[in-house]
Amino acid sequence: MKSRYLITGVAGFIGSHVGEELIRRGDEVVGIDNFYSGRRENIEFLQSISNNNFHFLEIDFRDFEKLEKEVFQKYNIDGIFHIGAVASVQKSIEDPRFTNSVNVAGTLNILELARKYKIRRVVFSSSAAIYGDEPTLPKNENSTIAPISPYGYEKLIGEHYMDIYNSLYGVETVSLRYFNVYGERQDPSSEYSGVISIFEDRISKGIAPNIYGDGNQYRDFVYVKDVVKINILAMEKEGIAGEKFVVGTGKTTTINRLFEVVSKKHGKNLSPNYLPPREGDIRESVCDSSKVKKVFGFSQWIEFEEGISRL
Ligand SMILES: NC(=O)c1ccc[n+]([C@@H]2O[C@H](COP(=O)([O-])OP(=O)(O)OC[C@H]3O[C@@H](n4cnc5c(N)ncnc54)[C@H](O)[C@@H]3O)[C@@H](O)[C@H]2O)c1
């Protein structure tokens, strides 16, 4: 049976990929965005693949009344992918009241309307930022939570609100803690995987990229189409209300390896500029993806080289 889903942040990187998949498989998508960081081209693209099953509304989800009137009173929504946010640690350090208004108060608006309109489930885009720089690796769902930025706290509060709406009001909620997501349509200024876009850009033009430190620092880069699959599984799987999942491949990729893979793709033989390490960079990050495998039966992560070849 086809469903009707609300996607917040549908003009953004991950939101547009979730929208694409749902539209292509024939579900109905109501998408909202205020273009804070989202792009109009992404909406035009989703409209181009839609078969009258995509409705876009320019709405800031901090505006409770407008959201209720234009979305919840008009459309009978089955589930919500709450993906929209100010996804920037830096911005949250500069202006925490603003990022809190979107990432916390805005999230509460979504949950409150989910309660009022008896929406079955909300799938929330959380972040590995809730773990801060606590060094124990790999991170799993029970690892110590110790955010070190307003953004990390805002995501953690979002998760706590998800829990409360689940236990107190019976809105089913699932939180997904993404590691470093990359893929087509990513904004090169992304703090998560911007390094990939920067290397792509420079190496393809034959310019040597900068590597801060020895290049052996690593990340858990996860391809966006896998993140889409986990979102849909998190929406559809029965019996997981209130659960949290780390979303990453469980494999490490060093910056040196990224350099090699992108160089190979473009057939370039450059030497990177090694510069002193940047202060405040988290050196290593990787998750243990066994809960996703156990609960969803999902372990076919796209290999890093394959993901890079699709960019
Ligand atoms: N990209 C990653 O690697 C990563 C990692 C961890 C968590 N996340 C989380 O995943 C989600 C999506 O991230 P992304 O990389 O696609 O970022 P993005 O900036 O591309 O997407 C966020 C979208 O939310 C929209 N938005 C912001 N404020 C809004 C508001 N008040 N009302 C309506 N729309 C609003 C933006 O315009 C944008 O389109 C975010 O919640 C982010 O915190 C992303």
CSV table of C-alpha atoms and ligand atoms in Angstrom, one decimal:
chain,number,residue,atom,x,y,z
A,1,MET,CA,0.0,0.0,0.0
A,2,LYS,CA,1.2,3.5,-0.9
A,3,SER,CA,1.9,5.9,2.0
A,4,ARG,CA,2.0,9.6,2.4
A,5,TYR,CA,5.1,10.9,4.1
A,6,LEU,CA,6.2,14.3,5.3
A,7,ILE,CA,9.9,15.1,4.8
A,8,THR,CA,11.3,18.1,6.5
A,9,GLY,CA,14.5,19.6,4.9
A,10,VAL,CA,13.5,18.1,1.5
A,11,ALA,CA,15.6,20.6,-0.4
A,12,GLY,CA,18.8,19.5,1.5
A,13,PHE,CA,21.3,16.8,0.7
A,14,ILE,CA,19.9,13.8,2.6
A,15,GLY,CA,16.3,15.0,2.5
A,16,SER,CA,16.3,15.2,-1.3
A,17,HIS,CA,17.7,11.7,-1.5
A,18,VAL,CA,15.0,10.3,0.8
A,19,GLY,CA,12.4,12.2,-1.3
A,20,GLU,CA,13.8,10.8,-4.5
A,21,GLU,CA,13.5,7.2,-3.4
A,22,LEU,CA,10.0,7.6,-2.0
A,23,ILE,CA,8.8,9.4,-5.1
A,24,ARG,CA,10.3,6.8,-7.4
A,25,ARG,CA,8.7,4.0,-5.6
A,26,GLY,CA,5.3,5.7,-5.9
A,27,ASP,CA,4.7,6.9,-2.4
A,28,GLU,CA,3.3,10.4,-1.9
A,29,VAL,CA,5.7,12.9,-0.5
A,30,VAL,CA,4.9,16.2,1.1
A,31,GLY,CA,8.1,18.1,1.4
A,32,ILE,CA,8.9,21.3,3.3
A,33,ASP,CA,12.0,23.5,3.5
A,34,ASN,CA,12.8,27.2,4.1
A,35,PHE,CA,16.0,27.1,1.9
A,36,TYR,CA,18.2,28.0,4.8
A,37,SER,CA,20.8,25.6,3.3
A,38,GLY,CA,18.6,23.7,0.9
A,39,ARG,CA,18.7,24.3,-2.8
A,40,ARG,CA,15.9,25.1,-5.3
A,41,GLU,CA,17.5,22.8,-7.9
A,42,ASN,CA,16.8,19.9,-5.6
A,43,ILE,CA,13.1,20.7,-5.6
A,44,GLU,CA,13.1,21.2,-9.4
A,45,PHE,CA,14.8,17.8,-9.7
A,46,LEU,CA,12.2,16.1,-7.4
A,47,GLN,CA,9.4,17.8,-9.4
A,48,SER,CA,10.9,16.5,-12.6
A,49,ILE,CA,10.7,12.8,-11.4
A,50,SER,CA,7.3,13.2,-9.7
A,51,ASN,CA,4.2,11.7,-11.1
A,52,ASN,CA,1.9,14.1,-9.3
A,53,ASN,CA,3.1,12.4,-6.1
A,54,PHE,CA,5.3,15.3,-4.8
A,55,HIS,CA,4.0,18.4,-3.1
A,56,PHE,CA,6.5,21.1,-2.0
A,57,LEU,CA,5.7,23.8,0.5
A,58,GLU,CA,8.1,26.6,1.4
A,59,ILE,CA,7.6,26.5,5.2
A,60,ASP,CA,9.9,27.2,8.1
A,61,PHE,CA,9.0,24.5,10.7
A,62,ARG,CA,9.6,27.1,13.5
A,63,ASP,CA,6.2,28.5,12.4
A,64,PHE,CA,3.8,26.2,14.2
A,65,GLU,CA,0.6,27.8,12.9
A,66,LYS,CA,1.6,27.8,9.2
A,67,LEU,CA,2.9,24.2,9.5
A,68,GLU,CA,-0.4,23.0,11.0
A,69,LYS,CA,-2.6,24.9,8.6
A,70,GLU,CA,-0.7,24.1,5.3
A,71,VAL,CA,0.5,20.6,6.0
A,72,PHE,CA,-1.3,18.8,8.8
A,73,GLN,CA,-4.8,20.2,8.2
A,74,LYS,CA,-4.5,19.5,4.4
A,75,TYR,CA,-2.7,16.2,4.2
A,76,ASN,CA,-3.4,13.0,5.9
A,77,ILE,CA,0.2,12.1,6.8
A,78,ASP,CA,1.3,8.5,7.6
A,79,GLY,CA,4.8,9.2,8.8
A,80,ILE,CA,7.4,11.9,9.1
A,81,PHE,CA,11.1,11.9,8.2
A,82,HIS,CA,12.4,14.8,10.3
A,83,ILE,CA,15.6,15.6,8.5
A,84,GLY,CA,15.6,19.4,8.4
A,85,ALA,CA,18.0,21.1,10.7
A,86,VAL,CA,20.8,23.7,10.8
A,87,ALA,CA,23.5,21.0,10.3
A,88,SER,CA,26.5,23.0,11.4
A,89,VAL,CA,28.6,22.7,14.5
A,90,GLN,CA,30.2,26.0,13.6
A,91,LYS,CA,27.0,27.9,13.3
A,92,SER,CA,25.8,26.5,16.6
A,93,ILE,CA,28.9,27.8,18.3
A,94,GLU,CA,28.5,31.2,16.8
A,95,ASP,CA,24.7,31.5,17.4
A,96,PRO,CA,23.3,28.8,19.7
A,97,ARG,CA,20.0,30.6,20.2
A,98,PHE,CA,19.3,30.4,16.5
A,99,THR,CA,20.3,26.8,16.0
A,100,ASN,CA,18.4,25.8,19.2
A,101,SER,CA,15.3,27.5,17.8
A,102,VAL,CA,15.5,25.3,14.7
A,103,ASN,CA,17.0,22.1,16.0
A,104,VAL,CA,15.2,21.9,19.3
A,105,ALA,CA,12.1,24.2,19.3
A,106,GLY,CA,11.4,23.3,15.6
A,107,THR,CA,11.7,19.6,16.4
A,108,LEU,CA,9.2,20.0,19.2
A,109,ASN,CA,6.8,21.6,16.8
A,110,ILE,CA,7.0,18.5,14.5
A,111,LEU,CA,6.5,16.2,17.5
A,112,GLU,CA,3.6,18.2,18.9
A,113,LEU,CA,1.8,18.1,15.5
A,114,ALA,CA,2.6,14.4,15.2
A,115,ARG,CA,0.8,13.9,18.5
A,116,LYS,CA,-2.1,16.1,17.7
A,117,TYR,CA,-2.7,14.5,14.3
A,118,LYS,CA,-2.0,11.0,15.5
A,119,ILE,CA,0.9,10.4,13.1
A,120,ARG,CA,2.1,6.8,13.4
A,121,ARG,CA,5.9,7.4,13.4
A,122,VAL,CA,8.6,10.0,13.3
A,123,VAL,CA,12.1,9.0,12.1
A,124,PHE,CA,14.6,11.6,13.4
A,125,SER,CA,17.9,12.5,11.8
A,126,SER,CA,20.3,12.6,14.8
A,127,SER,CA,24.1,12.7,14.6
A,128,ALA,CA,27.3,11.1,15.8
A,129,ALA,CA,28.0,14.6,17.3
A,130,ILE,CA,26.2,13.5,20.4
A,131,TYR,CA,29.2,11.4,21.3
A,132,GLY,CA,31.6,14.4,21.3
A,133,ASP,CA,35.3,13.5,21.4
A,134,GLU,CA,35.0,10.7,24.0
A,135,PRO,CA,37.7,8.4,22.6
A,136,THR,CA,36.3,4.9,23.0
A,137,LEU,CA,35.7,3.4,19.6
A,138,PRO,CA,33.8,2.0,17.8
A,139,LYS,CA,30.7,3.8,18.9
A,140,ASN,CA,27.5,1.8,19.4
A,141,GLU,CA,24.1,2.7,20.7
A,142,ASN,CA,25.2,2.3,24.3
A,143,SER,CA,28.4,4.4,24.0
A,144,THR,CA,29.0,7.3,26.4
A,145,ILE,CA,27.1,10.4,25.2
A,146,ALA,CA,29.2,13.6,25.7
A,147,PRO,CA,28.4,16.3,23.2
A,148,ILE,CA,31.0,19.2,23.0
A,149,SER,CA,29.0,21.7,20.9
A,150,PRO,CA,25.5,23.3,21.1
A,151,TYR,CA,24.7,21.3,17.9
A,152,GLY,CA,25.5,18.0,19.6
A,153,TYR,CA,23.3,18.9,22.6
A,154,GLU,CA,20.5,20.0,20.3
A,155,LYS,CA,20.5,16.6,18.6
A,156,LEU,CA,20.6,14.9,21.9
A,157,ILE,CA,17.7,17.0,23.2
A,158,GLY,CA,15.9,16.1,20.0
A,159,GLU,CA,16.4,12.4,20.7
A,160,HIS,CA,15.1,12.9,24.3
A,161,TYR,CA,12.0,14.6,23.0
A,162,MET,CA,11.6,11.7,20.6
A,163,ASP,CA,11.7,9.3,23.7
A,164,ILE,CA,9.2,11.4,25.7
A,165,TYR,CA,6.7,11.6,22.8
A,166,ASN,CA,7.0,7.9,22.4
A,167,SER,CA,6.5,6.9,26.0
A,168,LEU,CA,4.1,9.7,27.1
A,169,TYR,CA,1.9,10.1,24.0
A,170,GLY,CA,2.4,7.0,21.9
A,171,VAL,CA,4.0,8.7,18.9
A,172,GLU,CA,6.3,6.0,17.6
A,173,THR,CA,9.8,7.5,17.2
A,174,VAL,CA,13.1,6.2,15.9
A,175,SER,CA,16.4,8.2,16.1
A,176,LEU,CA,19.2,7.6,13.5
A,177,ARG,CA,22.7,8.8,14.5
A,178,TYR,CA,24.5,9.4,11.2
A,179,PHE,CA,28.2,9.3,10.9
A,180,ASN,CA,29.8,11.0,7.9
A,181,VAL,CA,27.3,10.9,5.0
A,182,TYR,CA,28.5,11.6,1.5
A,183,GLY,CA,27.1,11.5,-2.0
A,184,GLU,CA,25.7,13.4,-5.0
A,185,ARG,CA,24.2,16.8,-4.3
A,186,GLN,CA,26.3,17.4,-1.1
A,187,ASP,CA,27.2,20.9,-0.3
A,188,PRO,CA,31.0,21.2,-0.5
A,189,SER,CA,30.9,23.4,2.6
A,190,SER,CA,29.4,20.4,4.6
A,191,GLU,CA,31.4,19.9,7.8
A,192,TYR,CA,30.7,16.2,7.7
A,193,SER,CA,32.1,15.1,4.3
A,194,GLY,CA,33.0,18.4,2.7
A,195,VAL,CA,36.5,17.0,2.5
A,196,ILE,CA,35.3,14.6,-0.2
A,197,SER,CA,33.8,17.4,-2.3
A,198,ILE,CA,37.0,19.5,-1.8
A,199,PHE,CA,39.3,16.6,-2.9
A,200,GLU,CA,37.0,15.8,-5.9
A,201,ASP,CA,37.1,19.4,-7.0
A,202,ARG,CA,40.8,19.9,-6.6
A,203,ILE,CA,42.1,16.6,-7.8
A,204,SER,CA,39.9,16.6,-10.9
A,205,LYS,CA,41.5,19.9,-11.8
A,206,GLY,CA,45.0,18.6,-11.2
A,207,ILE,CA,45.5,20.7,-8.0
A,208,ALA,CA,47.1,19.0,-5.0
A,209,PRO,CA,44.8,19.0,-2.0
A,210,ASN,CA,45.8,19.9,1.6
A,211,ILE,CA,45.9,17.3,4.2
A,212,TYR,CA,46.1,18.5,7.8
A,213,GLY,CA,48.2,16.2,10.0
A,214,ASP,CA,49.7,12.9,8.8
A,215,GLY,CA,46.5,11.8,6.9
A,216,ASN,CA,46.0,8.7,9.0
A,217,GLN,CA,43.0,10.2,10.8
A,218,TYR,CA,39.9,8.4,9.8
A,219,ARG,CA,36.2,8.6,9.4
A,220,ASP,CA,33.2,6.3,8.8
A,221,PHE,CA,32.0,7.6,5.5
A,222,VAL,CA,28.6,6.3,4.6
A,223,TYR,CA,27.0,6.6,1.2
A,224,VAL,CA,23.8,8.6,1.2
A,225,LYS,CA,21.7,5.9,-0.6
A,226,ASP,CA,22.5,3.6,2.3
A,227,VAL,CA,21.2,6.3,4.7
A,228,VAL,CA,18.0,6.5,2.6
A,229,LYS,CA,17.5,2.7,3.0
A,230,ILE,CA,18.0,2.8,6.7
A,231,ASN,CA,15.5,5.7,7.0
A,232,ILE,CA,12.9,3.7,5.1
A,233,LEU,CA,13.5,0.6,7.1
A,234,ALA,CA,13.3,2.7,10.3
A,235,MET,CA,9.9,3.9,9.1
A,236,GLU,CA,8.5,0.5,8.1
A,237,LYS,CA,9.8,-2.0,10.5
A,238,GLU,CA,7.4,-3.0,13.2
A,239,GLY,CA,8.3,-3.1,16.9
A,240,ILE,CA,11.1,-0.6,17.0
A,241,ALA,CA,9.4,2.4,18.5
A,242,GLY,CA,11.7,4.3,20.8
A,243,GLU,CA,14.9,2.7,19.4
A,244,LYS,CA,18.1,4.4,18.4
A,245,PHE,CA,20.6,3.3,15.7
A,246,VAL,CA,24.1,4.3,14.8
A,247,VAL,CA,24.2,4.7,11.0
A,248,GLY,CA,27.7,4.1,9.5
A,249,THR,CA,29.4,1.3,7.7
A,250,GLY,CA,31.6,0.2,10.6
A,251,LYS,CA,34.6,0.6,8.3
A,252,THR,CA,37.3,3.2,8.6
A,253,THR,CA,38.6,5.4,5.8
A,254,THR,CA,41.7,7.5,6.3
A,255,ILE,CA,42.2,10.8,4.6
A,256,ASN,CA,45.2,9.3,2.8
A,257,ARG,CA,43.0,6.6,1.5
A,258,LEU,CA,40.4,9.1,0.3
A,259,PHE,CA,43.2,10.9,-1.5
A,260,GLU,CA,44.3,7.7,-3.2
A,261,VAL,CA,40.7,6.7,-4.3
A,262,VAL,CA,39.9,10.1,-5.7
A,263,SER,CA,43.3,10.3,-7.4
A,264,LYS,CA,42.7,6.9,-9.0
A,265,LYS,CA,39.2,7.9,-10.2
A,266,HIS,CA,40.6,11.0,-12.0
A,267,GLY,CA,43.8,9.2,-13.2
A,268,LYS,CA,46.0,11.8,-11.4
A,269,ASN,CA,49.3,11.3,-9.8
A,270,LEU,CA,49.6,14.3,-7.4
A,271,SER,CA,51.3,14.6,-4.0
A,272,PRO,CA,49.1,16.2,-1.3
A,273,ASN,CA,50.4,19.2,0.8
A,274,TYR,CA,50.8,17.9,4.3
A,275,LEU,CA,50.1,20.8,6.8
A,276,PRO,CA,50.0,20.9,10.6
A,277,PRO,CA,46.9,19.3,12.2
A,278,ARG,CA,44.0,21.6,12.8
A,279,GLU,CA,43.1,22.2,16.4
A,280,GLY,CA,39.7,20.8,17.5
A,281,ASP,CA,39.5,18.2,14.6
A,282,ILE,CA,38.2,14.9,15.9
A,283,ARG,CA,41.0,12.5,14.8
A,284,GLU,CA,39.1,9.2,14.6
A,285,SER,CA,35.5,8.2,14.3
A,286,VAL,CA,33.8,4.9,13.4
A,287,CYS,CA,30.7,3.1,14.5
A,288,ASP,CA,29.8,-0.5,15.2
A,289,SER,CA,26.9,-1.2,12.8
A,290,SER,CA,25.8,-4.5,14.3
A,291,LYS,CA,22.4,-3.3,15.6
A,292,VAL,CA,21.4,-2.2,12.1
A,293,LYS,CA,22.4,-5.6,10.8
A,294,LYS,CA,20.6,-7.4,13.6
A,295,VAL,CA,17.3,-5.4,13.6
A,296,PHE,CA,17.0,-4.6,9.9
A,297,GLY,CA,19.1,-7.4,8.4
A,298,PHE,CA,21.0,-4.7,6.6
A,299,SER,CA,24.8,-5.0,6.0
A,300,GLN,CA,25.3,-4.5,2.2
A,301,TRP,CA,26.9,-1.0,2.6
A,302,ILE,CA,28.1,0.5,-0.6
A,303,GLU,CA,31.9,0.2,-0.7
A,304,PHE,CA,33.8,3.5,-0.4
A,305,GLU,CA,35.4,3.2,-3.9
A,306,GLU,CA,32.1,2.5,-5.5
A,307,GLY,CA,30.4,5.4,-3.7
A,308,ILE,CA,33.2,7.8,-4.8
A,309,SER,CA,32.9,6.6,-8.4
A,310,ARG,CA,29.2,7.7,-8.5
A,311,LEU,CA,30.0,11.3,-7.6
B,1,LIG,N1,25.4,15.1,6.3
B,1,LIG,C1,25.9,14.4,7.3
B,1,LIG,O1,26.9,13.7,7.2
B,1,LIG,C2,25.1,14.4,8.6
B,1,LIG,C3,25.7,13.7,9.7
B,1,LIG,C4,24.9,13.6,10.9
B,1,LIG,C5,23.7,14.2,11.0
B,1,LIG,N2,23.2,14.8,9.9
B,1,LIG,C6,21.8,15.4,10.0
B,1,LIG,O2,21.1,15.0,8.9
B,1,LIG,C7,20.1,16.0,8.5
B,1,LIG,C8,20.3,16.4,7.1
B,1,LIG,O3,21.6,16.9,6.9
B,1,LIG,P1,22.2,17.4,5.4
B,1,LIG,O4,23.6,17.0,5.4
B,1,LIG,O5,21.2,16.9,4.4
B,1,LIG,O6,22.1,18.9,5.6
B,1,LIG,P2,21.4,20.1,4.7
B,1,LIG,O7,21.8,21.4,5.3
B,1,LIG,O8,21.7,19.8,3.3
B,1,LIG,O9,19.8,19.8,4.9
B,1,LIG,C9,19.1,20.4,5.9
B,1,LIG,C10,17.9,21.0,5.3
B,1,LIG,O10,17.0,21.6,6.4
B,1,LIG,C11,16.5,22.8,5.9
B,1,LIG,N3,16.1,23.6,7.0
B,1,LIG,C12,16.9,24.2,7.9
B,1,LIG,N4,16.2,24.9,8.8
B,1,LIG,C13,14.9,24.8,8.4
B,1,LIG,C14,13.7,25.3,9.0
B,1,LIG,N5,13.7,26.1,10.0
B,1,LIG,N6,12.5,25.0,8.3
B,1,LIG,C15,12.5,24.2,7.2
B,1,LIG,N7,13.7,23.7,6.7
B,1,LIG,C16,14.8,24.0,7.3
B,1,LIG,C17,17.6,23.4,5.1
B,1,LIG,O11,17.3,24.4,4.2
B,1,LIG,C18,18.2,22.2,4.4
B,1,LIG,O12,17.5,22.0,3.1
B,1,LIG,C19,20.3,17.1,9.5
B,1,LIG,O13,19.4,16.9,10.6
B,1,LIG,C20,21.7,16.9,10.0
B,1,LIG,O14,21.9,17.4,11.3
B,1,LIG,C21,23.8,14.9,8.7
